[in-house]
Coordinates of C-alpha atoms in Angstrom, one line a residue:
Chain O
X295 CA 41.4 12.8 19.2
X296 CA 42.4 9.6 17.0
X297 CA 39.8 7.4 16.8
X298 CA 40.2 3.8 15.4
X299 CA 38.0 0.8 15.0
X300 CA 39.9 -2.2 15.3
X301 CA 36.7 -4.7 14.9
X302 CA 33.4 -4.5 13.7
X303 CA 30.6 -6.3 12.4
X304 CA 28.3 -5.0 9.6
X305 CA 25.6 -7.1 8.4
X306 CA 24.6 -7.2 4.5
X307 CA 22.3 -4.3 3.1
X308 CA 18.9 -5.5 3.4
X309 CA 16.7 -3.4 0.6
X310 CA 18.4 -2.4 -2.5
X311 CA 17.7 -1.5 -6.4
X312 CA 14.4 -4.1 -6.3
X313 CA 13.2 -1.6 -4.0
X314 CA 13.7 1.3 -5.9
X315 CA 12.5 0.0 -9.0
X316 CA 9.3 -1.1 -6.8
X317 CA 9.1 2.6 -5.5
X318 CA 9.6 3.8 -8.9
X319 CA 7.1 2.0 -10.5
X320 CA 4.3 2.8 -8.3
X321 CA 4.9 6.2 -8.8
X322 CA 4.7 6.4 -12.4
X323 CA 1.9 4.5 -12.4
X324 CA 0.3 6.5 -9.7
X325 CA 1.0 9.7 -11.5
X326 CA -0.5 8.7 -14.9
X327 CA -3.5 7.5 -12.9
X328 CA -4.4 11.1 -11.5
X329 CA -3.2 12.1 -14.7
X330 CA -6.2 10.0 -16.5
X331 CA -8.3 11.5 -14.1
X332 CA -7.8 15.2 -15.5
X333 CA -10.6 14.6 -17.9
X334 CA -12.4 12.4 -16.6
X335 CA -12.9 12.5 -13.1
X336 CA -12.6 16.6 -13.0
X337 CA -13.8 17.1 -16.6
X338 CA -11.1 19.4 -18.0
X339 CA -11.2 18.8 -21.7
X340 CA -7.9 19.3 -22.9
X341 CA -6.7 16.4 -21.4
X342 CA -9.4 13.7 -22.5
X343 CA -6.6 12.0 -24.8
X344 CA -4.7 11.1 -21.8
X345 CA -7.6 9.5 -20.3
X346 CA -7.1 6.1 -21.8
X347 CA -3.2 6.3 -22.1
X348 CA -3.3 7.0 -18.4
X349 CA -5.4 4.0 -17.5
X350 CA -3.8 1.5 -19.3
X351 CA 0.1 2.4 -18.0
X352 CA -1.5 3.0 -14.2
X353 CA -3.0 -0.9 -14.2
X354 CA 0.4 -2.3 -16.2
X355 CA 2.8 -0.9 -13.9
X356 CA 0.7 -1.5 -10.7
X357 CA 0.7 -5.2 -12.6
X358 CA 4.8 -5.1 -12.8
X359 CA 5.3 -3.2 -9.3
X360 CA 4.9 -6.1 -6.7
X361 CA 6.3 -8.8 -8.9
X362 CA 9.4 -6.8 -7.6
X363 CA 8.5 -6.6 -4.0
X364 CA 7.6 -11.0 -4.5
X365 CA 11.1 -10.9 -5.6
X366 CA 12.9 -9.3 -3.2
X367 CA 11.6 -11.7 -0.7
X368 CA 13.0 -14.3 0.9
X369 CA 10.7 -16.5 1.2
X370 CA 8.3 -15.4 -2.2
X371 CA 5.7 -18.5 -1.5
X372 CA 4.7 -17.2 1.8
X373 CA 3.6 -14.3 0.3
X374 CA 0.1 -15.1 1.9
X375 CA 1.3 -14.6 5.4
X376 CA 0.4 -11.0 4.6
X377 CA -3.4 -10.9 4.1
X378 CA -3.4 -14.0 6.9
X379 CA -1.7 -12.7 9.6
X380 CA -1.0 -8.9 8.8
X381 CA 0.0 -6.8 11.5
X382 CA -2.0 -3.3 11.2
X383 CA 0.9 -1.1 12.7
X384 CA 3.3 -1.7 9.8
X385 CA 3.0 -0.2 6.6
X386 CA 3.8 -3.3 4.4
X387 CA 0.2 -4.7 5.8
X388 CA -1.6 -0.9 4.2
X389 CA 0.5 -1.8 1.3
X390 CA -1.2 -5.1 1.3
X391 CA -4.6 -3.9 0.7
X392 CA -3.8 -1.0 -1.3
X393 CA -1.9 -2.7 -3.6
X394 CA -4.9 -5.2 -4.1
X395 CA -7.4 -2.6 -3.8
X396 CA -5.8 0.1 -6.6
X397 CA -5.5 -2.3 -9.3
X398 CA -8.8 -3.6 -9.1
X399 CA -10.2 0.1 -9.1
X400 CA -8.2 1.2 -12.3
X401 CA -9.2 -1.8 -13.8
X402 CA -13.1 -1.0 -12.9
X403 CA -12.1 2.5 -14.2
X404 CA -10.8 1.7 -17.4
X405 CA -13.6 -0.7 -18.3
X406 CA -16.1 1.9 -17.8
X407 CA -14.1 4.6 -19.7
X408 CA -13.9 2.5 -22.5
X409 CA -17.1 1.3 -22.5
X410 CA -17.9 5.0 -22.7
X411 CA -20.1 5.2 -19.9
X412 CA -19.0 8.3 -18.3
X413 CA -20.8 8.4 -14.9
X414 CA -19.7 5.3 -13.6
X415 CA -16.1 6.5 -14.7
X416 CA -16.0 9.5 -13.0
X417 CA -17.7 8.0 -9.9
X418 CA -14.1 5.2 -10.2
X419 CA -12.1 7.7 -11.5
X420 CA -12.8 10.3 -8.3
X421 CA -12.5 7.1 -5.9
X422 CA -9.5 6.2 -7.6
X423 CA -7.4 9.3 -6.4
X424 CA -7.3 9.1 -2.9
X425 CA -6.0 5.2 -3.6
X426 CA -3.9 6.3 -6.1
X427 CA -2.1 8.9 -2.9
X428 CA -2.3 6.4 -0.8
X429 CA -1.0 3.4 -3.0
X430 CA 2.2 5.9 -3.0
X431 CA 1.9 7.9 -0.4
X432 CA 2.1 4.3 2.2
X433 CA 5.4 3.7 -0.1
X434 CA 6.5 7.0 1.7
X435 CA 5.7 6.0 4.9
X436 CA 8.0 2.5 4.5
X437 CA 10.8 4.9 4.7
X438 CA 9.3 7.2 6.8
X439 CA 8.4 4.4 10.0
X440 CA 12.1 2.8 9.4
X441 CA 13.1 4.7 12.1
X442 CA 17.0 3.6 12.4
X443 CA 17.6 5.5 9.1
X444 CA 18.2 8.9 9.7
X445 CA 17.6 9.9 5.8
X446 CA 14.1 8.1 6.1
X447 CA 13.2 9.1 9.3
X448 CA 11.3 12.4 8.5
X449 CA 7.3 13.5 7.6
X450 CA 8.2 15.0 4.9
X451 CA 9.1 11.4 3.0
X452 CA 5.3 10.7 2.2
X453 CA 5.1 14.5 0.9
X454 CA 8.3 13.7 -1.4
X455 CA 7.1 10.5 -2.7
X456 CA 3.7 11.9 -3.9
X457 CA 5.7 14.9 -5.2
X458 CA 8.0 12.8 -7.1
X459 CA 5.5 10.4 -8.8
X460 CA 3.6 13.8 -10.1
X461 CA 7.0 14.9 -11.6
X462 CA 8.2 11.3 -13.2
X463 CA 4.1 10.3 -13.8
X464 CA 4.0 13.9 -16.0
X465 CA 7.1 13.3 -17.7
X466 CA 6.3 9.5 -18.8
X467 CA 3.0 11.3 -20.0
X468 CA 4.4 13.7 -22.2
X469 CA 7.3 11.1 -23.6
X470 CA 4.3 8.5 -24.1
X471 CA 2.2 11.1 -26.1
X472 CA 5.1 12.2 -28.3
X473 CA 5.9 8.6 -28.9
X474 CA 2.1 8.3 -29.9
X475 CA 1.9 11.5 -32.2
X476 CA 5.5 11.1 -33.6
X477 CA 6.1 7.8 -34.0
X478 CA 3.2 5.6 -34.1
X479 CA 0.7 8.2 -35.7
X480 CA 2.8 10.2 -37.8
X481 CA -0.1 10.8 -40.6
X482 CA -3.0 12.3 -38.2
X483 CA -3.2 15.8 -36.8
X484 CA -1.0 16.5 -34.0
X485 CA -2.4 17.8 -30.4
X486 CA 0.5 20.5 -29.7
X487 CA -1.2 22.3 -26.7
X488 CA -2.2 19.0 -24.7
X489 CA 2.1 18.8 -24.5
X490 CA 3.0 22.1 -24.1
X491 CA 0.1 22.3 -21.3
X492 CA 2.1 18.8 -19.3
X493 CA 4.8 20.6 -20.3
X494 CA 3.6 23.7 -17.8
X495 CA 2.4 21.3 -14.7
X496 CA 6.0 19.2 -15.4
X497 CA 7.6 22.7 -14.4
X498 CA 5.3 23.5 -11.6
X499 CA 5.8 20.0 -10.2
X500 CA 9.6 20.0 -10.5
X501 CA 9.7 23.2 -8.5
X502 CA 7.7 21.9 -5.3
X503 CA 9.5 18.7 -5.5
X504 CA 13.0 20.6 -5.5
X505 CA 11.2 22.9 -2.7
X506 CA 10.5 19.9 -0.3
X507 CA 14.3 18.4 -1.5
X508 CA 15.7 21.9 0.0
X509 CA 13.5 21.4 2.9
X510 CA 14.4 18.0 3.6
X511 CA 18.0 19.1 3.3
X512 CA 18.2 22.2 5.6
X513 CA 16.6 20.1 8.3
X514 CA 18.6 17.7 7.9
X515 CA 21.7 20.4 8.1
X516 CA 20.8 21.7 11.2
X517 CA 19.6 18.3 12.7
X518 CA 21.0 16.5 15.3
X519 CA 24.6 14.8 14.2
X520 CA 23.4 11.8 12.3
X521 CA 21.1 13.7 10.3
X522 CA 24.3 16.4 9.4
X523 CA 26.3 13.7 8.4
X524 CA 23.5 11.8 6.0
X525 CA 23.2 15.3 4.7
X526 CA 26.9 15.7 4.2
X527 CA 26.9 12.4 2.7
X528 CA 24.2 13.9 0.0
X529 CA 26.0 17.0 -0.9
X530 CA 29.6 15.9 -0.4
X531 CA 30.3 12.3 0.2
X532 CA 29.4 9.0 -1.3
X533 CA 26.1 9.7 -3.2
X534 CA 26.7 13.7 -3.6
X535 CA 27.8 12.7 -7.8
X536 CA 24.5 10.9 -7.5
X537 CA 22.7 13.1 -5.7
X538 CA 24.0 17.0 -7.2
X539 CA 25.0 15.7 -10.7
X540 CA 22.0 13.3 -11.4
X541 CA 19.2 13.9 -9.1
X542 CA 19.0 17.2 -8.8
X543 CA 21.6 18.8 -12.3
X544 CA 20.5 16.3 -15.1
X545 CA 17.0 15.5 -13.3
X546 CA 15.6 19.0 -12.1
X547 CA 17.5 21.8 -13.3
X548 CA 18.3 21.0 -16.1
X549 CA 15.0 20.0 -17.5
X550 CA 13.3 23.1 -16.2
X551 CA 16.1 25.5 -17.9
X552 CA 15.1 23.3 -21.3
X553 CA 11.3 23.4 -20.1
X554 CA 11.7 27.3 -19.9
X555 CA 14.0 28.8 -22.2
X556 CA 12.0 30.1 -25.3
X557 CA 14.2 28.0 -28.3
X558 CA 13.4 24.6 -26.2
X559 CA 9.9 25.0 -24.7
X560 CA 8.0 24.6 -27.9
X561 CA 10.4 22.3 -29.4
X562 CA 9.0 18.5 -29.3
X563 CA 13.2 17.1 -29.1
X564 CA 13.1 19.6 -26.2
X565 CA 10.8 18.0 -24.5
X566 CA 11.3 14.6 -25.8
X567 CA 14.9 15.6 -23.5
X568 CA 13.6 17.2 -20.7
X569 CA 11.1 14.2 -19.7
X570 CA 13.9 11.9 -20.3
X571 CA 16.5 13.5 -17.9
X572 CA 13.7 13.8 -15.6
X573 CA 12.5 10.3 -15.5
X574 CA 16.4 9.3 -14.9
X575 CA 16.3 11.9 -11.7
X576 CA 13.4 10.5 -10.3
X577 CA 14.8 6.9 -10.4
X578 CA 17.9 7.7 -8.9
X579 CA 16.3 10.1 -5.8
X580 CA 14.1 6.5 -5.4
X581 CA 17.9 4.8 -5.3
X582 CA 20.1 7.5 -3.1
X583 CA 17.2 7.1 -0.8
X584 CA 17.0 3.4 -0.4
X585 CA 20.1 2.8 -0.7
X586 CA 22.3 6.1 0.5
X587 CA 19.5 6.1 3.5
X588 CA 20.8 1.9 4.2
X589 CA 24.3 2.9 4.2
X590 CA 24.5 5.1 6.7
X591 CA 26.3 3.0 9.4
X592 CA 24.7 2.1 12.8
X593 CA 27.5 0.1 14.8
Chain T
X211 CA 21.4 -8.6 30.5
X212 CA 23.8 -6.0 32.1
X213 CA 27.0 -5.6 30.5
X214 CA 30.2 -4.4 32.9
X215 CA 32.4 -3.4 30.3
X216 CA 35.6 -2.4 33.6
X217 CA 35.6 -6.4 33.6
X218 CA 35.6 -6.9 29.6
X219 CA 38.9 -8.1 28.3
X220 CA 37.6 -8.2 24.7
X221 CA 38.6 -11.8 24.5
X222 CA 35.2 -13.2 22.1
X223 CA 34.5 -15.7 24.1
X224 CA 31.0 -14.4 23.8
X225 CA 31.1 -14.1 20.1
X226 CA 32.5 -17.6 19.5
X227 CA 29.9 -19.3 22.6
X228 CA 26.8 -18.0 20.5
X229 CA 28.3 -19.6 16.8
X230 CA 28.3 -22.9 18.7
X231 CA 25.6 -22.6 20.6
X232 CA 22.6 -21.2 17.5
X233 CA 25.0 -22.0 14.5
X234 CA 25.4 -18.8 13.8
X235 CA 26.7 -19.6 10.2
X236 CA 29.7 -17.7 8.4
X237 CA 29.6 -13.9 8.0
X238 CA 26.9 -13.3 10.3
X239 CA 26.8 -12.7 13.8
X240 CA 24.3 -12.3 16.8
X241 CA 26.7 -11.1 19.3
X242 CA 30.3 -9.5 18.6
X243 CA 32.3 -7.4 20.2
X244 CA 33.5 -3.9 18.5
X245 CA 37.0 -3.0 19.6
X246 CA 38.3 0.8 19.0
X247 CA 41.3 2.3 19.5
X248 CA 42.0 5.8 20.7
X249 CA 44.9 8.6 21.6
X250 CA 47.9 8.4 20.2
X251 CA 51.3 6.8 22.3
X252 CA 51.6 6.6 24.9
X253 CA 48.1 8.1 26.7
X254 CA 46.1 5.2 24.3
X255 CA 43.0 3.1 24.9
X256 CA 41.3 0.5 24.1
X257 CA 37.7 0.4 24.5
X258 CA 35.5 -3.0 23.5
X259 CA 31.5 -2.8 22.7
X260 CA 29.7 -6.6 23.0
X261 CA 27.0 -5.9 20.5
X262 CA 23.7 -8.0 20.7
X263 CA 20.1 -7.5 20.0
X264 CA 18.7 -5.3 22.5
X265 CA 15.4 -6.7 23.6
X266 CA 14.0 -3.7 23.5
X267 CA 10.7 -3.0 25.1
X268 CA 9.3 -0.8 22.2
X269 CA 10.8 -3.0 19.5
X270 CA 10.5 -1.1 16.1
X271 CA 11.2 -4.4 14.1
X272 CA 7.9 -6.1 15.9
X273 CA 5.7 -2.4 15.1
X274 CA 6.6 -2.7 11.4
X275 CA 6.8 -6.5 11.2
X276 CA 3.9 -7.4 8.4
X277 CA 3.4 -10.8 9.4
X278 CA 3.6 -10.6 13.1
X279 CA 6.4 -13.2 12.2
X280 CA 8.3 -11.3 15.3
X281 CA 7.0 -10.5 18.7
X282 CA 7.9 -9.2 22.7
X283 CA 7.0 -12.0 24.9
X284 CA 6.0 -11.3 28.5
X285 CA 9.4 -12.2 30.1
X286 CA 10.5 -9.6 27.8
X287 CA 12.6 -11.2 24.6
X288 CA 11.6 -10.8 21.5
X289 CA 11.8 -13.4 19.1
X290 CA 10.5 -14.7 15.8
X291 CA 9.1 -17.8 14.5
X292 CA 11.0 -18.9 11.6
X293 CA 8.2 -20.6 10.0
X294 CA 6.4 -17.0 9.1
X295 CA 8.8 -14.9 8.5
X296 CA 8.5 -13.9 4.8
X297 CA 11.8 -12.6 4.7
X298 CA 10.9 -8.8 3.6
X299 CA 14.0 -7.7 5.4
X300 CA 11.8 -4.3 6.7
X301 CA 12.9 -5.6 10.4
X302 CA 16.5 -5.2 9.0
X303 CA 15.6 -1.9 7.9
X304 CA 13.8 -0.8 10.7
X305 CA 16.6 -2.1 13.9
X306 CA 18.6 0.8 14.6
X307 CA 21.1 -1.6 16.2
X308 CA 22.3 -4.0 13.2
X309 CA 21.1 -6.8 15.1
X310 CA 19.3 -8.7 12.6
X311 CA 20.6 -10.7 9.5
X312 CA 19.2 -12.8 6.8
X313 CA 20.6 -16.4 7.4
X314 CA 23.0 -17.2 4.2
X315 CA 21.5 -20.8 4.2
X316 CA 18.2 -21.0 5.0
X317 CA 16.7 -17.5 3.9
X318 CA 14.7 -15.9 6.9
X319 CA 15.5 -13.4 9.0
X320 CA 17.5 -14.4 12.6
X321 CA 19.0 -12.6 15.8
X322 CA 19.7 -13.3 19.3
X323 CA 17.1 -14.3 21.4
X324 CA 19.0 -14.2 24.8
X325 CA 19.6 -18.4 23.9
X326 CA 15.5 -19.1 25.4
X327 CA 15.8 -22.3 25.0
X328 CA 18.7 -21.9 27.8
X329 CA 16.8 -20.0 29.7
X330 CA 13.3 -22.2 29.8
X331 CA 15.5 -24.8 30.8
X332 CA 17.1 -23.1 33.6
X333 CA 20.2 -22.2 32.2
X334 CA 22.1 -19.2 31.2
X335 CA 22.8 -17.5 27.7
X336 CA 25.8 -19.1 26.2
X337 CA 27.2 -16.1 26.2
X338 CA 26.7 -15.1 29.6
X339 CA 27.9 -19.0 30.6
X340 CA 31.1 -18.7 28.6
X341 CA 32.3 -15.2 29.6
X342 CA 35.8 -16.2 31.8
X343 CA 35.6 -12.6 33.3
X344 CA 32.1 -12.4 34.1
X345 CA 31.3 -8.8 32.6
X346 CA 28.2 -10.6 31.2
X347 CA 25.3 -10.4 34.0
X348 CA 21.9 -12.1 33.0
X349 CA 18.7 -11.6 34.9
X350 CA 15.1 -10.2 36.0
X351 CA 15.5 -6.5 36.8
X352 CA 11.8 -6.3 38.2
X353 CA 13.7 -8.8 41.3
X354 CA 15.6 -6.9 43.3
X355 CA 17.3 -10.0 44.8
X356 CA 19.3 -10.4 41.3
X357 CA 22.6 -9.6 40.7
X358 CA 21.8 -7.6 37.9
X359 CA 19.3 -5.4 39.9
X360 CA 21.9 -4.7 42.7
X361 CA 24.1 -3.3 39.7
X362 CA 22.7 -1.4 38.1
X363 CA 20.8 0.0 41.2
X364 CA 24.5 1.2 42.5
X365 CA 26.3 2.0 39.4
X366 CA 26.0 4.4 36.3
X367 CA 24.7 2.9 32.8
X368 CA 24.6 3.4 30.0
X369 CA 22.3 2.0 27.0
X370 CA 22.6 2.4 23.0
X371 CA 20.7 5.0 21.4
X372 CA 18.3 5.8 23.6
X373 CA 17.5 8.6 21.4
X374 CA 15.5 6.0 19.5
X375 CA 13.1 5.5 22.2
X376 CA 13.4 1.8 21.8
X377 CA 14.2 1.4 25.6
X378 CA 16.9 -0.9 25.4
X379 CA 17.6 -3.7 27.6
X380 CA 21.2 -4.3 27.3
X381 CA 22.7 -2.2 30.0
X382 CA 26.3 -1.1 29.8
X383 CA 28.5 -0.2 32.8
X384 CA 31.5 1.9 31.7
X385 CA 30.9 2.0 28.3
X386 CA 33.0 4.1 25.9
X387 CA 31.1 7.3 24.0
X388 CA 33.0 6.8 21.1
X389 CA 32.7 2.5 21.1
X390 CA 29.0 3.8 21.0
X391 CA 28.5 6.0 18.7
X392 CA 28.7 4.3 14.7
X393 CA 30.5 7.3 13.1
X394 CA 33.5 7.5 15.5
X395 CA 36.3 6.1 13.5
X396 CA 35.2 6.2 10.4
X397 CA 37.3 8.8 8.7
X398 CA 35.0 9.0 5.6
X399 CA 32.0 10.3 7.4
X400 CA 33.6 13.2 10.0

């Protein structure tokens, strides 16, 4: 039957890029924080070079993220409201503390570690994980609690998130290291194994994070109606260029074929690629879900 | 509020009432009425949807408010003081019913409040006031002496999305299935 709206009215988008960047950015930064932890926190060896790195990019993002989130508000001076009169059922109040409390922890962290004082750092470094999950795990669970978005609106959103800052928090690693060995050191003796072995957990990471994508999208498939069209609208509407060519072509597949194939896997421009394209996929799941999940219409 | 959408005549009466009456300003609304169109000549339709904030009585925009900027109050409309609201637009994000907007001149966060100040005073919302065919019926549904009570008590209703266990309180009599539902009509999402 021929359905047509004569009248409607469709108020602005309320989150958009900010937001993604904000999501973004906590995720790289929580990623290179349990990355830092590798060595020191769990004590596997190979990865004591990343220790430091890790450190110092987990506090500087985490420095950069909310400055976002202060931006994207309307009101930015009243930014106090939240640690006067928070509201404990809504995830923007966790976000409140964790955001104050993760910062403060790396920062404890990296003082330790570079004091050299090793049991105190593992001590922060250990109590630094579960903050680090939670810092964007919470991030997860803004999507997840907006519950008039049908492409937010699932449990597996906090699982995602954490997946997704492993992936882009791996790849910034091994892109940060190269930059380190190639560029800025080119004289001293190169580490090759420490980026061939981020190389390994970058492919195991990218295949649970396209695992819980699939999963998200069959449910979504065989949902109820709104949920079959948001998934429509990922594999052939508005985003599905976004989505298929970016997201998951250029930002999974790719990269792992590169990651994989014997010519490319031990090349360093091979790499230097794949964490590239990944870091690019990762940013734009953070914006088809913000922003695909807000376009979805409700009247 | 009970909505009898036999007596709507789509006019936006209701629409224009609430501009006046909050100064709504331009390109945001609190209450409007969606119109559709459907069959083809000569078995056609037209179907109109008055849209307003829904009151509901498990209000996701007050659960995930940060500030507790926005609350239910015990007659059962939920408002929010201007003066906290930080303006994170999550509410937005989280009302499955469009009903919110950031106000273009003054940046916070606004929707309808059933006009309180009308009804501390005694009075009416505007919109119920203004309506010339009187499909707009405003009232206490715990009294059974009320208009509204009698209504609904004898005729089918219908709410929006109950699937979003938000418990509405906008109550529609004769509403259209395809006025409610946001994808009908839009050929880009069938």
């Amino acid at each position: 039957m021929d359905v047509n709206i004569i009248y409607n009215i469709e108020h602005e988008m309320p989150l958009g890029i900010l937001i993604s960047l904000y999501f973004y950015l906590t995720g790289l930064s929580a990623g290179s924080f349990i990355i830092s932890t590798f060595a020191y926190g769990f004590g596997m060896v190979r990865f004591k070079p990343l220790g430091k790195m890790g450190v110092v990019l987990a506090t500087l993002l985490l420095v950069i993220a909310p400055m976002t989130l202060l931006v994207d508000l309307e009101q930015p001076l009243r930014f106090w409201h939240l640690i006067l009169y928070l509201r404990i059922t809504s995830p923007i109040t966790w976000g409140t503390f964790l955001l104050t409390l993760y910062p403060m922890n790396c920062v404890v962290y990296g003082y330790f570690m570079f004091k050299g004082d090793m049991k105190r750092t593992k001590f922060f470094g250990l109590l630094g994980i579960p903050l680090a999950l939670l810092v964007h795990g919470y991030t997860g669970f803004i999507l997840a609690l907006g519950k008039a978005r049908v492409l937010w609106n699932t449990a597996i959103m906090p699982p995602i998130f954490l997946v997704s800052a492993m992936v882009s928090g791996l790849a910034m690693m091994i892109l940060v290291v190269i930059i380190k060995d190639y560029i800025i050191q080119r004289e001293k003796e190169h580490n090759l194994t420490l980026i061939y072995d981020l190389g390994k957990l970058l492919v195991a990471s990218i295949v649970l994070d396209l695992i819980l994508i699939g999963t998200d999208l069959t449910v979504l498939l065989t949902s109820h109606t709104e949920a079959y069209k948001a998934a429509l609208m990922l594999l052939k509407g508005e985003f599905s260029r976004l989505f298929l060519g970016v997201e998951v072509l250029l930002g999974a597949v790719i990269p792992l074929f590169l990651l994989l194939s014997p010519f490319t896997k031990r090349s360093i421009p091979g790499l230097a690629i794949a964490s590239i394209l990944v870091m690019i996929g990762i940013f734009a799941m953070r914006y088809i879900m913000v922003v695909g999940g807000l376009s979805i219409p409700l009247s | 509020m009970l909505i009898d959408l036999r007596r709507c005549i789509g006019c936006h009466s209701c629409s224009v009432a609430c501009k006046a009456e909050n100064r709504v300003p331009l390109g945001v609304f609190r209450s409007w009425v969606k119109i559709i169109e459907k069959g083809k000549y000569p078995n056609i339709t037209r179907h109109f949807l008055p849209s307003l904030c829904n009151q509901c009585d498990r209000p996701p925009c007050v659960i995930n408010c940060p500030v507790q900027a926005t609350w239910k109050q015990n007659d059962g409309i939920v408002i929010i003081d201007e003066h906290r609201c930080i303006g994170c637009k999550y509410c937005l994000a989280s009302c499955p019913y469009n009903a919110r907007y950031v106000n273009p001149l003054m940046p916070i966060v606004q929707k309808c409040y059933f006009c309180y100040h009308r009804v501390y005073a005694g009075l009416e919302p505007a919109c119920v006031e203004v309506c010339p065919a009187k499909a707009r019926i405003f009232g206490d549904l715990n009294n059974p002496e009320e208009e509204i009570t009698k209504l609904i008590s004898k005729n089918p209703f219908q709410t929006l999305k109950p699937e979003m266990g938000t418990y509405p309180q906008v109550y529609y009599i004769a509403g259209d299935a395809d006025a409610m539902d946001p994808f009908a009509g839009r050929k880009e999402w069938m």
